[in-house]
CSV table of C-alpha atoms in Angstrom, one decimal:
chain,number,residue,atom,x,y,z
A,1,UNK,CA,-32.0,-6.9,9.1
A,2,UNK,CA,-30.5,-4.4,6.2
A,3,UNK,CA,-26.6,-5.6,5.9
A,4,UNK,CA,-25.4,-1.5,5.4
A,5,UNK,CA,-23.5,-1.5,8.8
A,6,UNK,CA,-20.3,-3.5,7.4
A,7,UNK,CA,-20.7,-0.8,4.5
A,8,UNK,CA,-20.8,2.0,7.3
A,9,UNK,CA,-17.8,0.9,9.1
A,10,UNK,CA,-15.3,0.3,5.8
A,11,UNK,CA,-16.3,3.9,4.9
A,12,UNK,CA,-15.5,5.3,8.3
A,13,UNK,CA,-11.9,3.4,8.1
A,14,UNK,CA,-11.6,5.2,4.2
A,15,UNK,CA,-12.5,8.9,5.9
A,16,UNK,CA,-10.5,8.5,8.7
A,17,UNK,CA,-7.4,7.3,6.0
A,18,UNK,CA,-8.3,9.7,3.7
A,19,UNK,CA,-8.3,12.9,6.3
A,20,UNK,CA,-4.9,10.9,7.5
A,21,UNK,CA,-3.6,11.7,3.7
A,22,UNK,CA,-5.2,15.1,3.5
A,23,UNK,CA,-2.9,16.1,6.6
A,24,UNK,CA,0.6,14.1,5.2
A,25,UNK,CA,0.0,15.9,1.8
A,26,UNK,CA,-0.2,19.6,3.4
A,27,UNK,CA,3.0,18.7,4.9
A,28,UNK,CA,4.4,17.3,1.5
A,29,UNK,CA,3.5,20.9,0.0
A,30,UNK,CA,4.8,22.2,2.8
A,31,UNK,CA,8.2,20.8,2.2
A,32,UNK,CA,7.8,21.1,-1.6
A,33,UNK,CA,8.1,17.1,-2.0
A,34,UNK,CA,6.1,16.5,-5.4
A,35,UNK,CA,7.0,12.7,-5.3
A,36,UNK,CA,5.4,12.4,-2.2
A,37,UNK,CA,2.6,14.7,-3.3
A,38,UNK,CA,2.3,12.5,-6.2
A,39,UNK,CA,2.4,8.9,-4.1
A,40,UNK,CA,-0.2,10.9,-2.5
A,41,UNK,CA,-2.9,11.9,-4.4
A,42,UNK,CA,-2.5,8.5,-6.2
A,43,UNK,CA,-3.7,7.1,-2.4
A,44,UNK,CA,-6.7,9.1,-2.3
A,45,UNK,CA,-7.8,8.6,-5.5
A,46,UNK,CA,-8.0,4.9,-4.8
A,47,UNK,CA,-9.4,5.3,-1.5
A,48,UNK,CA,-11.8,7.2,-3.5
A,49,UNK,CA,-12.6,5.0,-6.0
A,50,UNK,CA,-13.1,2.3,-3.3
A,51,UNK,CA,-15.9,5.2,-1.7
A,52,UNK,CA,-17.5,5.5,-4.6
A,53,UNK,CA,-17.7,1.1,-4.9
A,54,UNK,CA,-19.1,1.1,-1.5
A,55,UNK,CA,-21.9,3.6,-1.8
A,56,UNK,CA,-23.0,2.4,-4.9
A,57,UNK,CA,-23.2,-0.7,-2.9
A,58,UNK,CA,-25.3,0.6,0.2
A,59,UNK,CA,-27.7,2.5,-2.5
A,60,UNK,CA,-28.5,-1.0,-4.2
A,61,UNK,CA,-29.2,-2.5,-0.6
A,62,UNK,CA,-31.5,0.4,-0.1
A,63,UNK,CA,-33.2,-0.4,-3.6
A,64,UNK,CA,-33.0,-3.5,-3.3
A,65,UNK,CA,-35.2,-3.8,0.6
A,66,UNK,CA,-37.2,-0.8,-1.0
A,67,UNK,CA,-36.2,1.5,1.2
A,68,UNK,CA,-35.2,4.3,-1.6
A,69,UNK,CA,-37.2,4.8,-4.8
A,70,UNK,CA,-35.4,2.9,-7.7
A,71,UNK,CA,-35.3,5.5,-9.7
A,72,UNK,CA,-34.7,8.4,-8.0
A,73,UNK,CA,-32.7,7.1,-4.9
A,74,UNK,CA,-31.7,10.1,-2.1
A,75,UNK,CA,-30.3,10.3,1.3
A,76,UNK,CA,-33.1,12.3,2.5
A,77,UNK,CA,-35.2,9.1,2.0
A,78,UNK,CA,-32.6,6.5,3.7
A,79,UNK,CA,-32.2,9.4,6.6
A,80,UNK,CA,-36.1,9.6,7.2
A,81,UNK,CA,-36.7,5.6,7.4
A,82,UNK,CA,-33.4,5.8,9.3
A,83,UNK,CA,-35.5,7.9,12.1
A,84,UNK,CA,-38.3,5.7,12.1
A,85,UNK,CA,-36.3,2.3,12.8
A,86,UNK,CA,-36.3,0.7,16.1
A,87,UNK,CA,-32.9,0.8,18.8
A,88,UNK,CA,-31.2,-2.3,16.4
A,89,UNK,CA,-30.4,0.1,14.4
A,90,UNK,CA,-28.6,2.7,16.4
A,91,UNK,CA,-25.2,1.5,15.5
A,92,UNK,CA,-26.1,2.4,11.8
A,93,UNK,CA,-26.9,5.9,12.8
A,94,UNK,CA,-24.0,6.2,14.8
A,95,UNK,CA,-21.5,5.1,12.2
A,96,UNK,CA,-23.4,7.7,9.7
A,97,UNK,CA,-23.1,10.5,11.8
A,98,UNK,CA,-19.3,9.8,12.4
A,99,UNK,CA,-19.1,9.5,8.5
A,100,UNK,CA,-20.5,12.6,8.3
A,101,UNK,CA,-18.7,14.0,10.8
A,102,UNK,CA,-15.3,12.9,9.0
A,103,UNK,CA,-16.7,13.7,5.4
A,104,UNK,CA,-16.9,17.1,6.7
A,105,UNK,CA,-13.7,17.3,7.9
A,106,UNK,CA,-12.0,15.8,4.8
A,107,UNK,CA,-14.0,18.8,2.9
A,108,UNK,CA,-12.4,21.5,5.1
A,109,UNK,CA,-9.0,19.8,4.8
A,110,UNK,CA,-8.9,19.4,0.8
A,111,UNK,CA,-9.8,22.9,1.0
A,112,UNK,CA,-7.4,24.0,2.9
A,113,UNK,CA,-4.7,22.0,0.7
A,114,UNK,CA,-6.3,23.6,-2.7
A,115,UNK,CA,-5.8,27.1,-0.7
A,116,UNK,CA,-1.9,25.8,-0.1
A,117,UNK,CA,-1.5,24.5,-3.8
A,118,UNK,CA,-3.0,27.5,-5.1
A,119,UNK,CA,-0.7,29.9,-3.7
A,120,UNK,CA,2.3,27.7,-4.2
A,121,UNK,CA,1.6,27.8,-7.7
A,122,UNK,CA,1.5,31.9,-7.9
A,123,UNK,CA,4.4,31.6,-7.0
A,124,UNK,CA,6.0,29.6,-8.9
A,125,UNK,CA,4.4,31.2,-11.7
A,126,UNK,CA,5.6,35.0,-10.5
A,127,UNK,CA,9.5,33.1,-9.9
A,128,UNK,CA,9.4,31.6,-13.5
A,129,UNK,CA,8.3,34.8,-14.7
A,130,UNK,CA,11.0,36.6,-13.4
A,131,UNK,CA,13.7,34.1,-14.6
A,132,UNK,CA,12.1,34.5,-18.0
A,133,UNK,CA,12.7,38.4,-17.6
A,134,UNK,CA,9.1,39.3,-17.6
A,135,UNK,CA,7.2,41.8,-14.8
A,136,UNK,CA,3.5,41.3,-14.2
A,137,UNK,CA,3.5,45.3,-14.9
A,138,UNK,CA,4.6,44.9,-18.6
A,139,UNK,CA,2.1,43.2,-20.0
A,140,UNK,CA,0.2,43.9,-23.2
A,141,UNK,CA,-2.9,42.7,-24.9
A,142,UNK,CA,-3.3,39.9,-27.8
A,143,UNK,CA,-5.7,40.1,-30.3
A,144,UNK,CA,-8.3,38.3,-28.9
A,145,UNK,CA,-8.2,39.9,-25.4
A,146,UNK,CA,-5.6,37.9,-23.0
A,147,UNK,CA,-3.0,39.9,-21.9
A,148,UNK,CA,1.2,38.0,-22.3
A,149,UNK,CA,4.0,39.3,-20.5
A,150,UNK,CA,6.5,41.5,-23.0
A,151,UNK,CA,9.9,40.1,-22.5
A,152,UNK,CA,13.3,41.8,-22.0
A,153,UNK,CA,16.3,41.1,-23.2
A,154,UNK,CA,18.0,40.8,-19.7
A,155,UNK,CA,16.8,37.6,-18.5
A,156,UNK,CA,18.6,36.0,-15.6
A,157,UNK,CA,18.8,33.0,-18.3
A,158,UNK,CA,21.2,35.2,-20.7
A,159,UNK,CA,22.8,37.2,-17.5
């Protein structure tokens, strides 16, 4: 028997610690906390890291019992001789699906966090902006295209 459950289950615990993180980071952006944004993202990227370890481990199994080609190794081909395997093996597909199932998930979630961070940093932009003194309706163009806000000499700053 193939030894990829053990690899299966460690990545379902990652997914299900990583969508954990996903959720505590919205909150952190929702309370503007960027040291525990920063604790964070330094969390998922070694949960990450530790992903990317373990399916660079499963894929050498799969070379290795030459169930994948060794040179161009794909999921398709571990999903198909996943089908054709006998009922020992439906703990494997099980713990894939829930994988998958969480992978999607985490994908929705960072997205939804990129949608927060991305509007959180308009407007920071637009209030650091209007300290400076400068309107997003006076702007003119530089030589080479870009547009730069014209500044005015009554800045909160000098106020």
């Amino acid at each position: 028997m193939i030894p990829i459950a053990p690899i299966f289950i460690r990545s379902k615990e990652i997914l299900e610690k990583l969508s954990s993180l996903l959720d505590e980071e919205r909150l952190a952006y929702g309370q503007l906390d960027s040291e525990t944004i920063i604790t964070l993202s330094e969390q998922k990227q070694a949960l990450l890291d530790e992903m990317n370890k373990l399916n660079e481990k499963r894929v050498n199994i799969l070379i290795k019992f030459d169930i994948v080609d060794r040179k161009k190794p794909s999921e398709e081909e571990f999903k198909s001789w996943l089908t054709l395997q006998d009922s020992s093996m439906d703990n494997v597909r099980l713990l894939m699906q829930d994988c998958e199932t969480l992978l999607k998930k985490c994908k929705t979630q960072n997205n939804t966090n990129a949608r927060v961070l991305n509007t959180l940093q308009k407007r920071n932009k637009h209030l650091f902006e209007l300290l400076q003194g400068h309107s997003s309706k006076n702007k003119v163009y530089t030589a080479r295209g870009s547009t730069r806000p014209i500044s005015s000499k009554h800045t909160l700053g000098r106020a």
